[in-house]
XYZ file of N, CA and C in Angstrom:
348
model
N -44.868 -10.543 1.371
C -44.811 -9.182 0.476
C -44.909 -9.382 -0.881
N -45.522 -8.407 -1.366
C -45.687 -8.624 -2.831
C -45.168 -7.014 -3.360
N -44.110 -7.164 -4.263
C -43.743 -5.925 -4.812
C -44.222 -5.887 -6.055
N -44.563 -4.374 -6.471
C -45.188 -4.464 -7.791
C -44.199 -4.838 -8.684
N -44.556 -5.175 -9.702
C -44.081 -5.418 -10.910
C -42.659 -4.031 -11.697
N -43.342 -3.205 -11.263
C -42.512 -1.902 -11.872
C -41.131 -1.606 -11.231
N -41.530 -2.282 -9.617
C -40.359 -1.645 -9.185
C -38.931 -2.617 -9.222
N -39.491 -3.736 -9.623
C -38.559 -4.794 -9.804
C -36.755 -4.300 -10.652
N -37.191 -3.482 -11.791
C -36.429 -3.467 -12.361
C -35.530 -2.129 -11.987
N -36.180 -1.201 -11.334
C -35.769 -0.208 -10.768
C -34.485 -0.833 -9.442
N -35.291 -1.689 -8.691
C -34.144 -2.135 -7.809
C -32.721 -3.158 -8.519
N -33.257 -3.443 -9.328
C -32.120 -4.726 -10.127
C -31.220 -3.318 -10.534
N -31.483 -2.326 -11.165
C -30.527 -1.320 -12.076
C -30.089 -0.267 -10.867
N -30.755 -0.409 -9.576
C -30.320 0.351 -8.738
C -28.579 -0.495 -7.816
N -28.908 -1.853 -7.984
C -28.016 -2.851 -7.353
C -26.812 -2.777 -8.313
N -27.156 -2.931 -9.791
C -26.406 -3.059 -10.658
C -25.366 -2.055 -10.721
N -26.349 -0.494 -10.545
C -25.153 0.657 -10.752
C -24.677 1.010 -9.512
N -24.384 0.258 -8.258
C -23.677 0.183 -7.272
C -22.760 -0.510 -7.784
N -22.749 -1.704 -7.575
C -21.843 -2.205 -7.997
C -20.691 -1.953 -9.112
N -21.608 -1.525 -9.963
C -20.506 -0.668 -11.543
C -19.839 0.318 -10.785
N -20.350 1.007 -9.865
C -19.615 2.506 -9.034
C -18.535 2.008 -8.254
N -18.834 0.584 -7.643
C -17.750 0.408 -6.808
C -16.835 -0.427 -7.595
N -16.896 -1.194 -8.719
C -15.956 -1.599 -9.023
C -14.872 -0.223 -9.903
N -15.623 0.530 -10.365
C -14.983 1.665 -11.176
C -14.186 2.653 -10.126
N -14.836 2.767 -9.064
C -14.452 3.255 -7.897
C -13.131 2.912 -7.398
N -12.899 1.286 -7.164
C -11.604 0.752 -6.719
C -10.722 0.515 -7.548
N -10.978 0.243 -8.763
C -10.413 0.161 -9.778
C -9.311 1.183 -10.623
N -10.349 2.400 -10.413
C -9.837 3.315 -11.519
C -9.972 4.767 -10.879
N -10.602 4.731 -9.975
C -11.095 6.142 -9.004
C -9.896 6.357 -7.896
N -9.229 5.476 -7.503
C -8.612 6.103 -6.220
C -8.863 5.506 -4.663
N -10.091 5.029 -5.118
C -10.774 4.534 -3.441
C -9.960 3.570 -3.091
N -9.894 3.647 -1.654
C -9.120 2.992 -1.417
C -9.688 2.110 0.184
N -9.462 0.748 0.791
C -9.827 0.329 1.971
C -8.778 1.158 2.870
N -9.511 1.054 3.930
C -9.118 2.084 5.560
C -7.506 1.033 5.541
N -7.902 0.057 5.732
C -6.651 -1.074 5.912
C -5.039 -0.518 5.024
N -5.564 -0.437 3.820
C -4.470 0.140 2.345
C -4.274 1.594 2.734
N -5.340 2.240 3.297
C -4.610 3.887 3.217
C -3.802 4.167 4.717
N -4.114 3.249 5.838
C -3.256 2.955 7.175
C -1.520 2.675 6.531
N -1.671 1.676 5.529
C -0.485 1.085 5.521
C 0.526 1.735 4.573
N -0.356 2.523 3.646
C 0.385 3.921 2.844
C 0.906 4.745 3.498
N 0.234 5.549 4.410
C 0.513 6.419 5.677
C 1.879 5.948 6.435
N 1.806 4.701 7.095
C 3.130 4.245 7.537
C 4.369 4.244 7.184
N 4.147 4.045 5.194
C 4.891 3.691 4.550
C 5.878 5.406 4.458
N 4.669 5.945 4.388
C 4.966 7.467 3.776
C 5.672 8.229 4.917
N 5.290 7.996 6.313
C 5.952 8.489 7.263
C 6.807 7.869 7.688
N 7.265 6.842 7.641
C 8.390 5.826 7.474
C 9.741 6.596 6.551
N 9.336 6.899 5.375
C 10.007 7.524 4.486
C 10.382 8.975 4.902
N 9.434 9.600 5.307
C 9.655 11.176 5.799
C 10.567 11.267 6.903
N 10.675 10.501 7.665
C 11.567 10.278 9.248
C 13.123 10.068 8.670
N 13.002 9.192 7.177
C 14.438 8.350 7.413
C 15.183 9.811 6.540
N 14.033 10.044 5.563
C 14.879 11.441 5.084
C 15.062 12.571 5.641
N 14.745 12.747 7.141
C 14.832 13.664 7.626
C 16.060 13.650 8.528
N 16.083 12.120 8.919
C 17.230 11.787 9.846
C 18.472 11.631 9.530
N 18.517 11.023 8.361
C 19.457 10.577 7.395
C 20.333 11.737 7.399
N 20.428 12.549 7.304
C 21.337 13.592 6.860
C 21.913 13.559 8.201
N 21.054 13.954 9.034
C 21.708 14.336 10.610
C 22.928 12.974 10.698
N 22.415 12.045 10.791
C 22.985 11.340 10.942
C 24.587 11.124 10.165
N 24.277 11.114 8.813
C 25.612 11.697 8.234
C 26.629 12.909 8.671
N 26.152 13.718 9.323
C 26.701 14.752 9.580
C 27.411 14.281 11.044
N 26.516 13.785 11.718
C 26.997 12.601 13.312
C 28.452 11.980 12.845
N 28.341 11.449 11.813
C 29.452 10.554 11.120
C 30.312 11.068 10.488
N 30.222 12.499 10.320
C 31.435 13.183 9.683
C 32.352 13.937 10.891
N 31.525 14.504 12.186
C 32.154 14.832 12.578
C 32.966 14.546 13.911
N 32.771 13.193 13.537
C 33.911 12.592 14.465
C 35.247 12.721 14.219
N 36.177 12.596 14.912
C 37.784 12.577 14.716
C 37.995 11.805 13.629
N 37.923 10.733 13.417
C 38.214 9.795 12.521
C 37.638 9.392 11.456
N 36.543 10.273 10.966
C 36.185 9.726 9.948
C 36.271 9.369 8.714
N 37.438 9.779 8.403
C 38.069 9.654 6.914
C 37.896 7.734 6.774
N 38.675 7.802 8.493
C 39.204 6.411 8.276
C 38.034 5.257 8.407
N 36.497 5.641 8.986
C 35.585 4.836 9.147
C 34.902 5.263 7.762
N 34.945 5.984 6.906
C 34.198 6.261 5.818
C 34.757 5.338 4.990
N 36.163 4.909 4.726
C 36.945 4.203 4.198
C 36.371 2.758 4.508
N 36.443 2.475 6.229
C 35.913 0.990 6.621
C 34.433 0.603 6.031
N 33.651 1.975 6.061
C 32.278 2.158 5.536
C 32.248 1.254 4.075
N 33.158 1.967 3.174
C 32.988 1.742 1.927
C 33.646 0.661 1.339
N 34.367 -0.072 2.143
C 34.709 -1.575 1.818
C 33.608 -2.653 2.228
N 32.615 -2.232 3.050
C 31.643 -3.319 3.533
C 30.638 -3.330 2.370
N 30.212 -4.295 2.088
C 29.105 -4.645 1.323
C 27.838 -3.717 1.544
N 26.511 -3.744 1.096
C 25.446 -2.796 1.017
C 24.612 -3.356 2.309
N 24.724 -4.718 2.504
C 23.802 -5.025 3.852
C 24.614 -4.897 5.169
N 25.929 -5.008 4.850
C 26.396 -4.470 6.053
C 26.741 -2.757 6.620
N 26.616 -2.226 5.642
C 26.816 -1.027 6.026
C 25.964 -0.028 7.083
N 24.581 -0.456 6.839
C 23.953 -0.319 7.889
C 23.939 -0.816 9.342
N 23.903 -1.599 10.063
C 24.580 -2.315 11.121
C 25.938 -1.603 11.344
N 26.764 -1.157 10.412
C 27.644 -0.792 10.689
C 27.565 0.316 11.461
N 26.739 1.067 10.817
C 26.500 2.486 11.310
C 25.406 2.531 12.636
N 24.407 1.757 12.631
C 23.938 1.474 13.568
C 25.193 1.101 15.201
N 26.184 0.449 15.109
C 26.794 0.016 15.584
C 27.768 0.921 16.635
N 28.257 2.074 15.383
C 28.906 2.910 15.673
C 28.248 4.225 16.223
N 26.950 3.972 16.223
C 26.183 5.089 16.894
C 25.511 6.344 16.600
N 25.823 6.411 14.955
C 25.847 7.415 14.315
C 24.140 7.482 14.076
N 23.373 6.555 14.252
C 21.957 6.575 13.621
C 21.278 7.034 14.628
N 21.932 7.156 15.901
C 21.095 7.445 17.268
C 20.889 8.667 17.310
N 19.814 9.129 17.347
C 19.468 10.615 17.265
C 19.820 11.337 18.979
N 20.137 12.652 18.946
C 20.369 13.005 20.101
C 18.924 12.919 21.016
N 18.972 12.015 22.426
C 18.064 12.205 23.112
C 17.445 10.999 22.849
N 17.748 9.832 22.090
C 17.112 8.475 21.896
C 18.307 7.548 22.549
N 17.436 6.392 22.958
C 18.209 5.432 23.191
C 18.680 4.280 22.002
N 17.895 4.285 20.643
C 18.007 3.310 19.963
C 18.058 4.051 18.851
N 18.703 3.592 17.766
C 18.657 3.891 16.172
C 17.198 3.698 15.735
N 16.994 4.633 14.763
C 15.549 4.843 14.084
C 15.885 3.539 13.064
N 14.960 2.849 12.751
C 14.949 1.926 11.944
C 14.931 2.556 10.407
N 15.707 1.845 9.427
C 15.601 2.292 8.248
C 16.851 3.682 8.132
N 17.203 4.652 9.249
C 17.978 5.892 9.158
C 19.426 4.973 8.994
N 19.956 4.013 9.566
C 21.203 3.747 9.129
C 21.491 3.519 7.693
N 20.499 2.837 7.112
C 20.821 2.857 5.859
C 20.534 3.784 4.909
N 19.789 5.068 5.062
C 19.813 5.949 4.411
C 21.436 7.099 4.986
N 21.729 6.687 5.760
C 23.050 7.424 6.455
C 23.961 6.807 5.352
N 24.178 5.438 5.670
C 25.172 4.826 4.457
C 25.095 4.879 3.190
N 23.778 5.317 2.642
C 23.862 5.634 1.484
C 24.127 7.307 1.037
N 23.906 8.024 1.789
C 24.414 9.469 1.751
C 26.090 9.569 1.749
N 26.459 8.406 2.386
C 27.939 8.642 2.912
C 28.786 7.607 1.847
N 28.244 7.008 1.335
C 28.844 5.846 0.277
C 28.893 7.031 -1.327
N 27.707 7.463 -1.366
C 27.235 8.297 -2.578
C 28.631 9.214 -3.133
N 29.344 9.011 -4.351
C 30.148 9.964 -4.592
C 29.415 11.213 -4.921
N 29.991 12.364 -4.604
C 29.156 14.113 -4.792
C 30.111 14.254 -6.287
């Protein structure tokens, strides 16, 4: 198949323009792949769940009878031990759930140990 000579530059121009458009779109235009969009959506959903459920966890913690003693015990623990402490106490388990929601215990511990 013979292509007319005046069509070749138009073809290469269109191909080059598409390449430049893709580079600009992904680098500066905010375009992203479907996998990256799903990853960001999952991260944002997890953050939203923690931001909603952590205050409930903190309220459940404060509602117990010996909250002051448990809070003192919590503040003595290092940061990485506080989340498991909250999970073991059951405060990160929401009403109707059987297990704690991931990340809620850490958020709850952060709320409880932050000085007001």
